[in-house]
Short mmCIF file of C-alpha atoms and ligand atoms in Angstrom, two decimals:
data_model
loop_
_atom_site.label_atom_id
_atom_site.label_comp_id
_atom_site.label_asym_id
_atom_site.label_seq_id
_atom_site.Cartn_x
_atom_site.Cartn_y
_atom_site.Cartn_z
CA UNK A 11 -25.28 -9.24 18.66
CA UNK A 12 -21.67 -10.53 17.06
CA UNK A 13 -18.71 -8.11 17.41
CA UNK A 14 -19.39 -7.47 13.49
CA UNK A 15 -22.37 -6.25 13.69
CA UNK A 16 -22.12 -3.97 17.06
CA UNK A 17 -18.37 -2.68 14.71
CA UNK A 18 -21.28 -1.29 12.08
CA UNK A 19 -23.63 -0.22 14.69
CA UNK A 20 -20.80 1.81 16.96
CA UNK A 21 -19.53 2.93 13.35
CA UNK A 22 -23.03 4.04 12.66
CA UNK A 23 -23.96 5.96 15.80
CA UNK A 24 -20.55 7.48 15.98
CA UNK A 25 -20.33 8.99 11.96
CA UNK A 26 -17.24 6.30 11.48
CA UNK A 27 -16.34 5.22 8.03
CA UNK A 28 -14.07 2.12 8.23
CA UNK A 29 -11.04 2.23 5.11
CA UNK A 30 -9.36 -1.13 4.96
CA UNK A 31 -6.24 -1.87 3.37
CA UNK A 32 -6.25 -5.09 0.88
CA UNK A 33 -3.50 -6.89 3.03
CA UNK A 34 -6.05 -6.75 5.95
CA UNK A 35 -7.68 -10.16 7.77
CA UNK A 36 -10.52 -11.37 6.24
CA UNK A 37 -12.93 -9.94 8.99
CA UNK A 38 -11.75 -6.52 9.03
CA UNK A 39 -12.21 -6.50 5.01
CA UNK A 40 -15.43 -7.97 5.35
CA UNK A 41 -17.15 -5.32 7.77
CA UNK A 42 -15.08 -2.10 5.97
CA UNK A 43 -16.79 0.74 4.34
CA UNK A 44 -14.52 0.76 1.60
CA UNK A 45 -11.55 -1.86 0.56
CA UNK A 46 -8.50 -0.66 -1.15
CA UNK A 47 -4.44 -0.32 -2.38
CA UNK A 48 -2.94 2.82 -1.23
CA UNK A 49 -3.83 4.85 -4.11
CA UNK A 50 -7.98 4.14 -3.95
CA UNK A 51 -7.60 4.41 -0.30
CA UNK A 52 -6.23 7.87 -0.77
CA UNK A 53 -8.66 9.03 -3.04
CA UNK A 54 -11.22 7.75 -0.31
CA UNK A 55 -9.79 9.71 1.92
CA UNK A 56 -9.86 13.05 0.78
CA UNK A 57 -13.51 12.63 0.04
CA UNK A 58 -15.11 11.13 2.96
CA UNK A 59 -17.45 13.01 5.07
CA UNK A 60 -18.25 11.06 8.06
CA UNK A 61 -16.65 12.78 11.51
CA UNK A 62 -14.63 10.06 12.12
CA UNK A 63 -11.79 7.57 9.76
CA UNK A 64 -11.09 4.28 10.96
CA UNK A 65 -8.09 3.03 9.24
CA UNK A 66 -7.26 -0.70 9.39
CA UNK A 67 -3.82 -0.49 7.65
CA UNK A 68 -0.62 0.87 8.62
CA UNK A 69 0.69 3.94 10.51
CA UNK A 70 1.73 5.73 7.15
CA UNK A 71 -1.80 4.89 5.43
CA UNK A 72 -3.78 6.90 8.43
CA UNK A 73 -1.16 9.68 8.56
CA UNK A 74 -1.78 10.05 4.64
CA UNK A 75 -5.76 10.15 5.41
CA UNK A 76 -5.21 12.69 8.20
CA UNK A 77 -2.95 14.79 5.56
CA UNK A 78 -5.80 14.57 3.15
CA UNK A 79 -8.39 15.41 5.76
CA UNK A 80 -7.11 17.17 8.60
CA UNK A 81 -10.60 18.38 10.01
CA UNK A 82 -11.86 14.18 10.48
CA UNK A 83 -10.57 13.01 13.44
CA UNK A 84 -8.43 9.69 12.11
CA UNK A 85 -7.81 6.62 14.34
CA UNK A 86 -5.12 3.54 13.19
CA UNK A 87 -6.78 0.62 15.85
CA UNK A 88 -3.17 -0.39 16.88
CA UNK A 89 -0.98 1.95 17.46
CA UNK A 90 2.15 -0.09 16.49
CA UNK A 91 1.28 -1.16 13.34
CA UNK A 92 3.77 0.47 10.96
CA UNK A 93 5.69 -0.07 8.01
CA UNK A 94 9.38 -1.67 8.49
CA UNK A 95 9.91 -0.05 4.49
CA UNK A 96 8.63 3.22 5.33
CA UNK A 97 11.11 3.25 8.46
CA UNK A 98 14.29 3.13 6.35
CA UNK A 99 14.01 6.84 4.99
CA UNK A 100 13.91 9.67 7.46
CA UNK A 101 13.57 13.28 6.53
CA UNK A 102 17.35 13.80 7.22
CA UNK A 103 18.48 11.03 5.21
CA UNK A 104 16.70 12.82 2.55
CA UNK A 105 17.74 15.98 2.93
CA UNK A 106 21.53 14.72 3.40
CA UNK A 107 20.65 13.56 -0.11
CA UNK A 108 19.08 16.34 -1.64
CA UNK A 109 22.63 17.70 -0.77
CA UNK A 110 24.22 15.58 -2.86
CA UNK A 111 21.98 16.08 -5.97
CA UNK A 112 21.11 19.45 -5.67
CA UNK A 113 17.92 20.30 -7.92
CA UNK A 114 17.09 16.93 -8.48
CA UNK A 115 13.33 16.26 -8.33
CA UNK A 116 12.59 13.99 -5.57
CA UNK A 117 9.35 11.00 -6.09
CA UNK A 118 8.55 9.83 -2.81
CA UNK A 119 6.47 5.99 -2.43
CA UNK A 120 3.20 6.80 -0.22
CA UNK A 121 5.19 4.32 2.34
CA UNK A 122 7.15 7.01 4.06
CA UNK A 123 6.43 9.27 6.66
CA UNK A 124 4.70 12.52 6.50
CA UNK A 125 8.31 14.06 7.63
CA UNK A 126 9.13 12.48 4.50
CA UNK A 127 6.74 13.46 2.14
CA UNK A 128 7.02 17.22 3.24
CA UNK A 129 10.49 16.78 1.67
CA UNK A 130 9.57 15.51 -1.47
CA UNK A 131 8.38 17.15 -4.42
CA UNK A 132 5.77 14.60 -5.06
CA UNK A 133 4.58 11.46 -4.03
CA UNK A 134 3.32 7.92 -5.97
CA UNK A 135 2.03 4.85 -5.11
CA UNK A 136 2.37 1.41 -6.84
CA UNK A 137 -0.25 1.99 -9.12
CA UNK A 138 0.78 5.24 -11.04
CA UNK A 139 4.51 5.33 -10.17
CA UNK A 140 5.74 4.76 -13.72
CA UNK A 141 3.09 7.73 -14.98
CA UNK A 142 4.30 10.16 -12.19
CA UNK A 143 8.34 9.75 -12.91
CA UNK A 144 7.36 10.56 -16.39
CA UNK A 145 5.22 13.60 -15.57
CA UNK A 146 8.37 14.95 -14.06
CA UNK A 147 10.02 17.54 -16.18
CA UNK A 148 13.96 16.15 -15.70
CA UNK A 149 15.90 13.55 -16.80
CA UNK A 150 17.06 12.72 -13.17
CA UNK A 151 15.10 11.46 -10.10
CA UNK A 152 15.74 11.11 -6.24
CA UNK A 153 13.31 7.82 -5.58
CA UNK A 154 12.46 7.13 -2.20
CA UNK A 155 12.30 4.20 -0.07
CA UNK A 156 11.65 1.58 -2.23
CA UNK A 157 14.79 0.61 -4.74
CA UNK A 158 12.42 -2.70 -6.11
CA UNK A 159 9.76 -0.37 -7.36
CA UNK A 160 12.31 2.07 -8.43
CA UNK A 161 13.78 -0.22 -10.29
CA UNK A 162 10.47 -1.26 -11.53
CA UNK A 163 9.38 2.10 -12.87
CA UNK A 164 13.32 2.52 -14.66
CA UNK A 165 12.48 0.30 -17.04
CA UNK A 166 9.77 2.27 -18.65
CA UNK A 167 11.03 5.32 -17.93
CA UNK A 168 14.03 7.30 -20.17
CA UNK A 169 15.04 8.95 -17.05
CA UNK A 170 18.18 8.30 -14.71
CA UNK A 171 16.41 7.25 -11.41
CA UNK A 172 18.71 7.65 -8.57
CA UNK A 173 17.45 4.98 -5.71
CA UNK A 174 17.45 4.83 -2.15
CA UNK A 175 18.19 1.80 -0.51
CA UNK A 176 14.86 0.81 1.10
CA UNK A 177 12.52 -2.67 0.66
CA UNK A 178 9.78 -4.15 1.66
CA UNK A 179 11.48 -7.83 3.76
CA UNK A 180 8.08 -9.69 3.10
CA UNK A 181 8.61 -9.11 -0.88
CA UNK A 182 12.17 -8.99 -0.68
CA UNK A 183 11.34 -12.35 0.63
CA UNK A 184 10.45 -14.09 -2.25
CA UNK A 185 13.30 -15.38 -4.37
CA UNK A 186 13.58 -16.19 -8.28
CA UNK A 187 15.02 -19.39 -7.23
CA UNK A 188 11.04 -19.88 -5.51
CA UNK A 189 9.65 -18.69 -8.33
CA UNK A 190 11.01 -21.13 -11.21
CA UNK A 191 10.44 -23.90 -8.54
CA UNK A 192 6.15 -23.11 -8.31
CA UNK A 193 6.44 -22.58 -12.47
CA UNK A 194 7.97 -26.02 -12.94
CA UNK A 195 5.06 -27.53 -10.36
CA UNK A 196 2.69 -25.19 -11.90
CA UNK A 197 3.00 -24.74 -15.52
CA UNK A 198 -0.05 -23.90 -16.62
CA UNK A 199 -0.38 -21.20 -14.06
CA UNK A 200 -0.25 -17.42 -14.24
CA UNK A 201 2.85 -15.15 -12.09
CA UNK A 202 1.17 -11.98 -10.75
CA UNK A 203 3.47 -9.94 -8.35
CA UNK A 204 3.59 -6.83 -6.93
CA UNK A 205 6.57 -4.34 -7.96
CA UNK A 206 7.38 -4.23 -4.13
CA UNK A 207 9.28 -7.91 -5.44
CA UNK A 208 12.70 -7.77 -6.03
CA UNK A 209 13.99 -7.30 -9.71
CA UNK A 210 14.81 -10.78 -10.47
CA UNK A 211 11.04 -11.92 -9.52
CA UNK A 212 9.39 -9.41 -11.55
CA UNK A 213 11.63 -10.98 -14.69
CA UNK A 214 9.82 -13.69 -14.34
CA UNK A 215 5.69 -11.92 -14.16
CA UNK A 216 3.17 -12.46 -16.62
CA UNK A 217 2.17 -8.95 -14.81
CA UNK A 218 3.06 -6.34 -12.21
CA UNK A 219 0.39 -4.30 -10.51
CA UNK A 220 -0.77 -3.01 -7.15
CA UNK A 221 -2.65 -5.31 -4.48
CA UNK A 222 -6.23 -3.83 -6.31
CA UNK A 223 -4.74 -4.47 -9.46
CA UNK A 224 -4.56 -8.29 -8.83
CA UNK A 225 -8.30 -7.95 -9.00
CA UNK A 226 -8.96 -6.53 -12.06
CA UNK A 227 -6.44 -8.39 -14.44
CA UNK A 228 -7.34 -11.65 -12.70
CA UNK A 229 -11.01 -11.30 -12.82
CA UNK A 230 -10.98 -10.25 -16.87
CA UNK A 231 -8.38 -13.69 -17.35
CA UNK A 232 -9.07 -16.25 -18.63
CA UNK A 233 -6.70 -18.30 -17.26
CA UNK A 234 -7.19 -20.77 -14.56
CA UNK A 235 -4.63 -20.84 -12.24
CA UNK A 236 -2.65 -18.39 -10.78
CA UNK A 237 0.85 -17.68 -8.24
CA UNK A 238 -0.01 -14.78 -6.29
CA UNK A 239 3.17 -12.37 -5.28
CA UNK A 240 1.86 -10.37 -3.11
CA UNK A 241 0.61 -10.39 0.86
CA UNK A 242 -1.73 -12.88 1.55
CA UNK A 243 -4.51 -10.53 2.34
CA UNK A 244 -5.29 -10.36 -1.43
CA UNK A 245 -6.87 -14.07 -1.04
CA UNK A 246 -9.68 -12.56 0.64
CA UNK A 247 -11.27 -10.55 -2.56
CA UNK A 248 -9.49 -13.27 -5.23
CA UNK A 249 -11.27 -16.16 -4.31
CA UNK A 250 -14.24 -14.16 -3.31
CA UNK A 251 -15.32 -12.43 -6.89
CA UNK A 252 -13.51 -16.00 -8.52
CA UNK A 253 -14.97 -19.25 -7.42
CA UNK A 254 -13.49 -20.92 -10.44
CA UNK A 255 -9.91 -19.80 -10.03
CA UNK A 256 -7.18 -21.47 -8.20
CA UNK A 257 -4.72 -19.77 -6.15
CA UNK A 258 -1.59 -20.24 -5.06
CA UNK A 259 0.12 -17.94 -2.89
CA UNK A 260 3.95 -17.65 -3.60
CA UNK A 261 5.28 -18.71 -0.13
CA UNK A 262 3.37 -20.17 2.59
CA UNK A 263 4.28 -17.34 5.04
CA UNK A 264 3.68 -14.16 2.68
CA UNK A 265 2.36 -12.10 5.64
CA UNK A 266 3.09 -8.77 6.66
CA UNK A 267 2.49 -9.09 10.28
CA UNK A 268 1.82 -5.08 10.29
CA UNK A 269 -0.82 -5.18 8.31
CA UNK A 270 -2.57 -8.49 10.53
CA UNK A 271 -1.81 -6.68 13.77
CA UNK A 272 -5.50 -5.04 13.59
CA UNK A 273 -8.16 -7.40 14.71
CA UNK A 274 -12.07 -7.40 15.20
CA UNK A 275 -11.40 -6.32 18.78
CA UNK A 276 -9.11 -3.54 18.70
CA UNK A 277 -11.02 -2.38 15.71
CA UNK A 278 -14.15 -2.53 18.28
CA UNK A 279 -12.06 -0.89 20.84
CA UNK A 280 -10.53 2.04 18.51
CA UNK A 281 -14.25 2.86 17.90
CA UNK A 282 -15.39 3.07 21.18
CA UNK A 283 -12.81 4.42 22.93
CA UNK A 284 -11.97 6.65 20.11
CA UNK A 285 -8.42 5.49 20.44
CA UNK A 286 -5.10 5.76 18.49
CA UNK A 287 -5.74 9.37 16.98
CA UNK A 288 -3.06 10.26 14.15
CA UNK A 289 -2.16 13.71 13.12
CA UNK A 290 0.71 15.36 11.72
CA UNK A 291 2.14 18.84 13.27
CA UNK A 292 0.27 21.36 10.79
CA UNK A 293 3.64 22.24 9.15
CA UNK A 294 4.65 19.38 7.78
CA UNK A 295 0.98 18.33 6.57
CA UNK A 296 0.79 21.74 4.31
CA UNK A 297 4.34 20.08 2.62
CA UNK A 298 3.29 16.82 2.83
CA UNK A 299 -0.19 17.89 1.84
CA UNK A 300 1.82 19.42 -1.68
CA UNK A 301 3.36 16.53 -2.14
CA UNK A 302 0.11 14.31 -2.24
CA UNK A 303 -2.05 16.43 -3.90
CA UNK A 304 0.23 16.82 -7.16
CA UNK A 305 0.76 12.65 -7.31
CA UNK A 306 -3.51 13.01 -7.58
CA UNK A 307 -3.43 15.73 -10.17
CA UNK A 308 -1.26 13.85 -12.21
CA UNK A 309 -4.37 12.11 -14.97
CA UNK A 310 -4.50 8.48 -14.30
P1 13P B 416 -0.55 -1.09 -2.65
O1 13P B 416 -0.59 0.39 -2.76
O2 13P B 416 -0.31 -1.79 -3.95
O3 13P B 416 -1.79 -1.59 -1.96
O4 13P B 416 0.71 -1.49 -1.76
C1 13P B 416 0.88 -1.11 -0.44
C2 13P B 416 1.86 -1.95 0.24
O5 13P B 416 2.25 -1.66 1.35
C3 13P B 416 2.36 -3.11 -0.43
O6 13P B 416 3.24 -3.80 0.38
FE1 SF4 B 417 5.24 -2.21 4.48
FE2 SF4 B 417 5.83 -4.46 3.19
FE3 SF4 B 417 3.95 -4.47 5.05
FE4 SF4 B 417 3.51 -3.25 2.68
S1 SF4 B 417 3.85 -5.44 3.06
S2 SF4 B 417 3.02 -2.44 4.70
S3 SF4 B 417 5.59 -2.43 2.29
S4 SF4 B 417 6.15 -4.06 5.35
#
């Protein structure tokens, strides 16, 4: 039998369900119960009812699943795989800053820690952001780590977003100067980026979404050709579900090496071995729990 299909039998005989994050390697995507962004991988979360959660993402990703569903047992297949973005906030930082606005509602990005969220009075992901700084009742906002999507969501927003000074360096990566360069080669072609992309890149999109949103505005297009700004990982799915389209991904090394740390084998390993458990000390999950469940009360 190929290490793919003893993955689904193990998963099988062992009540696993395998969530995969959209920036994962093609294999990994291929053999997983359930492909997602943050926000649909969430919502997966809190629903499933298999024993066990196999998450093939990043650290923060299976800490939010273990927040949302504290009585699974939740494995991340490497245990290293974290988010350099979510690092740059700590729960001190915050509350140092919470200090200096007192009363100010704090919006935390799902990419933080749980230590993090249990500070915050509500979290978002890339996909509702703008609609949850809106459903906040103030005209000031604490936004935490990411200043790009921050900055994103203050432009449709008639709020005063106060930003912390955190970024994603694989889509802080990507420059404008890149950008006008692929247009010129490729002017027929469409600019999709994620709002992870520094201000000056997302100037220049035809549209801004989450990684699963590149799937849904590209597949009801019909344009041809498009410059993908996101992680690579979004290739998989794109070419997949669009034969006819062309691709071209913004720089040849958009990678978050993270995300590709997982492989067939440690997935196969995690699984057996029941390996790389996550949890969160019970009193920050109830906060960071809060925090969570009011970003998926908030209508979509
Ligand atoms: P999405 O929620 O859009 O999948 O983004 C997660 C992420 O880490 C992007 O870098
Ligand atoms: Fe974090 Fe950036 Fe990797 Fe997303 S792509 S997991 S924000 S480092």
């Amino acid at each position: 039998m190929d290490l793919k299909s003893e993955i689904k039998k193990l998963a099988r005989e062992k009540d696993a369900v395998i969530l995969a994050h959209n920036y994962q390697i093609d294999d990994i995507q291929e053999i997983a119960d359930f492909t997602g962004d943050s926000l649909g991988l969430s919502i997966e979360a809190s629903k499933v009812k298999n024993r066990l959660i196999v998450f093939c993402g990043v650290h923060f990703m299976a800490e939010t699943a273990y927040i949302l569903s504290p009585n699974k047992k939740v494995l991340l297949p490497e245990k290293d795989a974290g988010c350099p973005m979510a690092d740059m906030v700590t729960a001190e930082g915050l509350r140092k800053m919470k200090e200096k606005y007192p009363g100010v509602p704090v919006v935390c990005y799902v990419n933080s820690s749980a230590e993090v969220k249990a500070e915050s009075d509500i979290c978002c992901t890339s996909a509702n952001a703008i609609n949850i700084v809106k459903s906040i009742d103030s005209d000031r906002v604490i936004f935490v780590p990411d200043m790009n999507l921050g900055h994103y969501v203050s432009r449709f927003v008639d709020k005063e977003i106060i930003l912390w000074e955190g970024f994603c360096p694989i889509h802080r990566r990507l420059t404008a100067k890149e950008v006008v360069g692929l247009k010129e080669q490729y002017h027929d072609a469409v600019f999709v980026c994620h709002p992870e992309c520094s201000p000056d890149v997302v100037d220049m999109a035809d549209h801004v979404c989450s990684t699963s949103g590149f799937y849904t505005y590209i597949k009801k297009s019909d344009r041809k050709r498009f410059i993908i700004g996101t992680e690579k990982g979004v290739l998989y799915r794109l070419k997949l579900e669009n034969p006819d389209k062309e691709f071209i991904l913004a720089y040849d090394t958009f990678q978050c090496k993270n995300m590709k740390k997982i492989t067939l084998n440690s997935l196969y390993e995690s699984l057996l071995k029941e390996q790389h458990q996550v949890t969160v000390p019970e009193e920050i999950r109830i906060k960071a729990y809060g925090s969570i469940q009011r970003m998926l009360e908030v209508p979509r």
